[in-house]
Amino acid sequence: MYPIAQESSSQPPFASAITAWDTPRFAATLIDTLTRLGARFLPLQKGLTQGSVALDDNLMVRILHTEAQGDHLLVRVSVQYTSIITGCSCVDDPTPENILPEYCELELIIDRQNGTAKVELL
């Protein structure tokens, strides 16, 4: 489990999602939050299967399961994203910079009291 660090704003990262819980806006709000956090805060680098650097240019998040358990929300999501294999960037480097598809599933444990979360790569 990895804690998701708070962005520079004073609002906890998942405060909007908690407010939207049990409403039709929840999925869109949570997906927006995760997309905004991107590879900088989510363990996408650890989920790589093809590339060497995770990119979050085309991050696609889907909610697979949600469940309220006491003071926490348990959410399982799938993430489709891209990666690249980095080379030396020399003029004669034969390694092309290919964008590769990646996929992983994450489980979030969101604290309903303070809007923080922990994430685990499944």
mmCIF file with all atom_site columns, C-alpha atoms in Angstrom:
data_model
loop_
_atom_site.group_PDB
_atom_site.id
_atom_site.type_symbol
_atom_site.label_atom_id
_atom_site.label_alt_id
_atom_site.label_comp_id
_atom_site.label_asym_id
_atom_site.label_entity_id
_atom_site.label_seq_id
_atom_site.pdbx_PDB_ins_code
_atom_site.Cartn_x
_atom_site.Cartn_y
_atom_site.Cartn_z
_atom_site.occupancy
_atom_site.B_iso_or_equiv
_atom_site.pdbx_formal_charge
_atom_site.auth_seq_id
_atom_site.auth_comp_id
_atom_site.auth_asym_id
_atom_site.auth_atom_id
_atom_site.pdbx_PDB_model_num
ATOM 1   C CA . MET A 1 1   ? 0.000   0.000  0.000   1.00 0.00 ? 1   MET A CA 1
ATOM 2   C CA . TYR A 1 2   ? 1.248   3.423  -0.943  1.00 0.00 ? 2   TYR A CA 1
ATOM 3   C CA . PRO A 1 3   ? -0.217  6.642  0.441   1.00 0.00 ? 3   PRO A CA 1
ATOM 4   C CA . ILE A 1 4   ? -1.285  9.115  -2.199  1.00 0.00 ? 4   ILE A CA 1
ATOM 5   C CA . ALA A 1 5   ? 0.427   12.383 -1.401  1.00 0.00 ? 5   ALA A CA 1
ATOM 6   C CA . GLN A 1 6   ? -1.579  15.558 -1.254  1.00 0.00 ? 6   GLN A CA 1
ATOM 7   C CA . GLU A 1 7   ? -1.159  17.963 -4.149  1.00 0.00 ? 7   GLU A CA 1
ATOM 8   C CA . SER A 1 8   ? -0.055  21.500 -3.493  1.00 0.00 ? 8   SER A CA 1
ATOM 9   C CA . SER A 1 9   ? -3.658  22.616 -2.946  1.00 0.00 ? 9   SER A CA 1
ATOM 10  C CA . SER A 1 10  ? -4.973  22.620 0.591   1.00 0.00 ? 10  SER A CA 1
ATOM 11  C CA . GLN A 1 11  ? -7.902  20.311 -0.232  1.00 0.00 ? 11  GLN A CA 1
ATOM 12  C CA . PRO A 1 12  ? -7.280  16.563 0.277   1.00 0.00 ? 12  PRO A CA 1
ATOM 13  C CA . PRO A 1 13  ? -7.079  14.722 -3.062  1.00 0.00 ? 13  PRO A CA 1
ATOM 14  C CA . PHE A 1 14  ? -10.318 12.743 -2.700  1.00 0.00 ? 14  PHE A CA 1
ATOM 15  C CA . ALA A 1 15  ? -12.519 15.290 -0.904  1.00 0.00 ? 15  ALA A CA 1
ATOM 16  C CA . SER A 1 16  ? -14.646 15.860 -4.017  1.00 0.00 ? 16  SER A CA 1
ATOM 17  C CA . ALA A 1 17  ? -15.118 12.131 -4.562  1.00 0.00 ? 17  ALA A CA 1
ATOM 18  C CA . ILE A 1 18  ? -16.229 11.665 -0.949  1.00 0.00 ? 18  ILE A CA 1
ATOM 19  C CA . THR A 1 19  ? -18.749 14.485 -1.337  1.00 0.00 ? 19  THR A CA 1
ATOM 20  C CA . ALA A 1 20  ? -20.069 12.811 -4.498  1.00 0.00 ? 20  ALA A CA 1
ATOM 21  C CA . TRP A 1 21  ? -20.271 9.321  -2.927  1.00 0.00 ? 21  TRP A CA 1
ATOM 22  C CA . ASP A 1 22  ? -23.646 7.658  -3.429  1.00 0.00 ? 22  ASP A CA 1
ATOM 23  C CA . THR A 1 23  ? -24.622 10.124 -6.173  1.00 0.00 ? 23  THR A CA 1
ATOM 24  C CA . PRO A 1 24  ? -24.528 9.784  -9.969  1.00 0.00 ? 24  PRO A CA 1
ATOM 25  C CA . ARG A 1 25  ? -21.490 12.134 -9.996  1.00 0.00 ? 25  ARG A CA 1
ATOM 26  C CA . PHE A 1 26  ? -19.232 9.795  -8.012  1.00 0.00 ? 26  PHE A CA 1
ATOM 27  C CA . ALA A 1 27  ? -17.707 7.855  -10.941 1.00 0.00 ? 27  ALA A CA 1
ATOM 28  C CA . ALA A 1 28  ? -16.941 10.951 -13.005 1.00 0.00 ? 28  ALA A CA 1
ATOM 29  C CA . THR A 1 29  ? -15.528 12.798 -9.974  1.00 0.00 ? 29  THR A CA 1
ATOM 30  C CA . LEU A 1 30  ? -13.268 9.906  -8.960  1.00 0.00 ? 30  LEU A CA 1
ATOM 31  C CA . ILE A 1 31  ? -12.066 9.323  -12.529 1.00 0.00 ? 31  ILE A CA 1
ATOM 32  C CA . ASP A 1 32  ? -11.274 13.034 -12.857 1.00 0.00 ? 32  ASP A CA 1
ATOM 33  C CA . THR A 1 33  ? -9.300  12.957 -9.586  1.00 0.00 ? 33  THR A CA 1
ATOM 34  C CA . LEU A 1 34  ? -7.275  9.889  -10.600 1.00 0.00 ? 34  LEU A CA 1
ATOM 35  C CA . THR A 1 35  ? -6.602  11.256 -14.082 1.00 0.00 ? 35  THR A CA 1
ATOM 36  C CA . ARG A 1 36  ? -5.409  14.533 -12.598 1.00 0.00 ? 36  ARG A CA 1
ATOM 37  C CA . LEU A 1 37  ? -3.102  12.705 -10.143 1.00 0.00 ? 37  LEU A CA 1
ATOM 38  C CA . GLY A 1 38  ? -1.636  10.617 -12.985 1.00 0.00 ? 38  GLY A CA 1
ATOM 39  C CA . ALA A 1 39  ? 1.680   8.784  -13.008 1.00 0.00 ? 39  ALA A CA 1
ATOM 40  C CA . ARG A 1 40  ? 3.214   11.207 -10.544 1.00 0.00 ? 40  ARG A CA 1
ATOM 41  C CA . PHE A 1 41  ? 1.038   9.949  -7.668  1.00 0.00 ? 41  PHE A CA 1
ATOM 42  C CA . LEU A 1 42  ? -0.256  6.547  -8.831  1.00 0.00 ? 42  LEU A CA 1
ATOM 43  C CA . PRO A 1 43  ? 2.020   3.467  -8.945  1.00 0.00 ? 43  PRO A CA 1
ATOM 44  C CA . LEU A 1 44  ? 1.808   3.172  -12.739 1.00 0.00 ? 44  LEU A CA 1
ATOM 45  C CA . GLN A 1 45  ? 5.591   2.838  -13.061 1.00 0.00 ? 45  GLN A CA 1
ATOM 46  C CA . LYS A 1 46  ? 5.440   -0.343 -10.974 1.00 0.00 ? 46  LYS A CA 1
ATOM 47  C CA . GLY A 1 47  ? 2.701   -1.746 -13.226 1.00 0.00 ? 47  GLY A CA 1
ATOM 48  C CA . LEU A 1 48  ? 4.741   -1.574 -16.433 1.00 0.00 ? 48  LEU A CA 1
ATOM 49  C CA . THR A 1 49  ? 4.912   -4.728 -18.527 1.00 0.00 ? 49  THR A CA 1
ATOM 50  C CA . GLN A 1 50  ? 6.376   -3.416 -21.792 1.00 0.00 ? 50  GLN A CA 1
ATOM 51  C CA . GLY A 1 51  ? 8.034   -0.028 -21.444 1.00 0.00 ? 51  GLY A CA 1
ATOM 52  C CA . SER A 1 52  ? 10.496  1.560  -19.072 1.00 0.00 ? 52  SER A CA 1
ATOM 53  C CA . VAL A 1 53  ? 8.774   4.890  -18.315 1.00 0.00 ? 53  VAL A CA 1
ATOM 54  C CA . ALA A 1 54  ? 5.059   5.327  -17.537 1.00 0.00 ? 54  ALA A CA 1
ATOM 55  C CA . LEU A 1 55  ? 3.293   8.168  -19.331 1.00 0.00 ? 55  LEU A CA 1
ATOM 56  C CA . ASP A 1 56  ? -0.022  9.674  -18.379 1.00 0.00 ? 56  ASP A CA 1
ATOM 57  C CA . ASP A 1 57  ? -0.850  11.530 -21.586 1.00 0.00 ? 57  ASP A CA 1
ATOM 58  C CA . ASN A 1 58  ? -3.736  9.199  -22.465 1.00 0.00 ? 58  ASN A CA 1
ATOM 59  C CA . LEU A 1 59  ? -4.762  7.878  -19.064 1.00 0.00 ? 59  LEU A CA 1
ATOM 60  C CA . MET A 1 60  ? -8.080  5.993  -19.153 1.00 0.00 ? 60  MET A CA 1
ATOM 61  C CA . VAL A 1 61  ? -9.577  5.006  -15.799 1.00 0.00 ? 61  VAL A CA 1
ATOM 62  C CA . ARG A 1 62  ? -12.567 2.711  -15.316 1.00 0.00 ? 62  ARG A CA 1
ATOM 63  C CA . ILE A 1 63  ? -14.216 1.889  -12.026 1.00 0.00 ? 63  ILE A CA 1
ATOM 64  C CA . LEU A 1 64  ? -14.582 -1.861 -11.560 1.00 0.00 ? 64  LEU A CA 1
ATOM 65  C CA . HIS A 1 65  ? -15.983 -2.057 -8.019  1.00 0.00 ? 65  HIS A CA 1
ATOM 66  C CA . THR A 1 66  ? -16.946 0.275  -5.171  1.00 0.00 ? 66  THR A CA 1
ATOM 67  C CA . GLU A 1 67  ? -17.831 -0.566 -1.614  1.00 0.00 ? 67  GLU A CA 1
ATOM 68  C CA . ALA A 1 68  ? -18.317 1.413  1.594   1.00 0.00 ? 68  ALA A CA 1
ATOM 69  C CA . GLN A 1 69  ? -16.780 -0.170 4.688   1.00 0.00 ? 69  GLN A CA 1
ATOM 70  C CA . GLY A 1 70  ? -17.171 1.942  7.785   1.00 0.00 ? 70  GLY A CA 1
ATOM 71  C CA . ASP A 1 71  ? -14.950 5.011  7.529   1.00 0.00 ? 71  ASP A CA 1
ATOM 72  C CA . HIS A 1 72  ? -13.448 3.903  4.204   1.00 0.00 ? 72  HIS A CA 1
ATOM 73  C CA . LEU A 1 73  ? -14.397 3.506  0.585   1.00 0.00 ? 73  LEU A CA 1
ATOM 74  C CA . LEU A 1 74  ? -12.814 0.566  -1.213  1.00 0.00 ? 74  LEU A CA 1
ATOM 75  C CA . VAL A 1 75  ? -12.539 1.155  -4.935  1.00 0.00 ? 75  VAL A CA 1
ATOM 76  C CA . ARG A 1 76  ? -10.996 -1.078 -7.565  1.00 0.00 ? 76  ARG A CA 1
ATOM 77  C CA . VAL A 1 77  ? -10.119 0.594  -10.867 1.00 0.00 ? 77  VAL A CA 1
ATOM 78  C CA . SER A 1 78  ? -8.522  -0.409 -14.123 1.00 0.00 ? 78  SER A CA 1
ATOM 79  C CA . VAL A 1 79  ? -6.060  1.954  -15.734 1.00 0.00 ? 79  VAL A CA 1
ATOM 80  C CA . GLN A 1 80  ? -5.065  1.948  -19.382 1.00 0.00 ? 80  GLN A CA 1
ATOM 81  C CA . TYR A 1 81  ? -2.046  4.100  -20.065 1.00 0.00 ? 81  TYR A CA 1
ATOM 82  C CA . THR A 1 82  ? 1.064   4.200  -22.200 1.00 0.00 ? 82  THR A CA 1
ATOM 83  C CA . SER A 1 83  ? 4.795   3.827  -21.716 1.00 0.00 ? 83  SER A CA 1
ATOM 84  C CA . ILE A 1 84  ? 7.957   4.259  -23.720 1.00 0.00 ? 84  ILE A CA 1
ATOM 85  C CA . ILE A 1 85  ? 11.279  2.472  -23.844 1.00 0.00 ? 85  ILE A CA 1
ATOM 86  C CA . THR A 1 86  ? 13.860  5.152  -23.374 1.00 0.00 ? 86  THR A CA 1
ATOM 87  C CA . GLY A 1 87  ? 17.107  5.119  -25.305 1.00 0.00 ? 87  GLY A CA 1
ATOM 88  C CA . CYS A 1 88  ? 20.125  7.364  -25.184 1.00 0.00 ? 88  CYS A CA 1
ATOM 89  C CA . SER A 1 89  ? 18.511  9.905  -27.568 1.00 0.00 ? 89  SER A CA 1
ATOM 90  C CA . CYS A 1 90  ? 21.653  9.931  -29.686 1.00 0.00 ? 90  CYS A CA 1
ATOM 91  C CA . VAL A 1 91  ? 21.391  10.689 -33.393 1.00 0.00 ? 91  VAL A CA 1
ATOM 92  C CA . ASP A 1 92  ? 22.524  7.169  -34.306 1.00 0.00 ? 92  ASP A CA 1
ATOM 93  C CA . ASP A 1 93  ? 20.501  5.373  -31.591 1.00 0.00 ? 93  ASP A CA 1
ATOM 94  C CA . PRO A 1 94  ? 18.713  2.478  -33.364 1.00 0.00 ? 94  PRO A CA 1
ATOM 95  C CA . THR A 1 95  ? 16.057  2.258  -30.637 1.00 0.00 ? 95  THR A CA 1
ATOM 96  C CA . PRO A 1 96  ? 12.894  3.972  -31.853 1.00 0.00 ? 96  PRO A CA 1
ATOM 97  C CA . GLU A 1 97  ? 10.775  5.753  -29.272 1.00 0.00 ? 97  GLU A CA 1
ATOM 98  C CA . ASN A 1 98  ? 7.650   3.639  -29.440 1.00 0.00 ? 98  ASN A CA 1
ATOM 99  C CA . ILE A 1 99  ? 4.548   4.362  -27.417 1.00 0.00 ? 99  ILE A CA 1
ATOM 100 C CA . LEU A 1 100 ? 3.435   1.075  -25.855 1.00 0.00 ? 100 LEU A CA 1
ATOM 101 C CA . PRO A 1 101 ? 0.059   0.177  -24.330 1.00 0.00 ? 101 PRO A CA 1
ATOM 102 C CA . GLU A 1 102 ? -0.030  -0.653 -20.610 1.00 0.00 ? 102 GLU A CA 1
ATOM 103 C CA . TYR A 1 103 ? -2.755  -1.882 -18.260 1.00 0.00 ? 103 TYR A CA 1
ATOM 104 C CA . CYS A 1 104 ? -3.000  -2.358 -14.531 1.00 0.00 ? 104 CYS A CA 1
ATOM 105 C CA . GLU A 1 105 ? -5.580  -2.593 -11.776 1.00 0.00 ? 105 GLU A CA 1
ATOM 106 C CA . LEU A 1 106 ? -5.414  -0.599 -8.572  1.00 0.00 ? 106 LEU A CA 1
ATOM 107 C CA . GLU A 1 107 ? -7.253  -0.813 -5.290  1.00 0.00 ? 107 GLU A CA 1
ATOM 108 C CA . LEU A 1 108 ? -7.886  2.431  -3.430  1.00 0.00 ? 108 LEU A CA 1
ATOM 109 C CA . ILE A 1 109 ? -8.739  2.731  0.232   1.00 0.00 ? 109 ILE A CA 1
ATOM 110 C CA . ILE A 1 110 ? -10.175 6.207  0.644   1.00 0.00 ? 110 ILE A CA 1
ATOM 111 C CA . ASP A 1 111 ? -10.609 7.621  4.141   1.00 0.00 ? 111 ASP A CA 1
ATOM 112 C CA . ARG A 1 112 ? -14.085 9.150  4.262   1.00 0.00 ? 112 ARG A CA 1
ATOM 113 C CA . GLN A 1 113 ? -13.153 11.412 7.168   1.00 0.00 ? 113 GLN A CA 1
ATOM 114 C CA . ASN A 1 114 ? -10.163 13.247 5.725   1.00 0.00 ? 114 ASN A CA 1
ATOM 115 C CA . GLY A 1 115 ? -10.149 12.571 1.958   1.00 0.00 ? 115 GLY A CA 1
ATOM 116 C CA . THR A 1 116 ? -6.764  10.851 1.869   1.00 0.00 ? 116 THR A CA 1
ATOM 117 C CA . ALA A 1 117 ? -6.145  7.477  0.275   1.00 0.00 ? 117 ALA A CA 1
ATOM 118 C CA . LYS A 1 118 ? -3.796  4.552  -0.010  1.00 0.00 ? 118 LYS A CA 1
ATOM 119 C CA . VAL A 1 119 ? -3.367  2.696  -3.269  1.00 0.00 ? 119 VAL A CA 1
ATOM 120 C CA . GLU A 1 120 ? -2.217  -0.824 -4.035  1.00 0.00 ? 120 GLU A CA 1
ATOM 121 C CA . LEU A 1 121 ? -1.173  -2.236 -7.390  1.00 0.00 ? 121 LEU A CA 1
ATOM 122 C CA . LEU A 1 122 ? -3.009  -5.525 -7.918  1.00 0.00 ? 122 LEU A CA 1
#
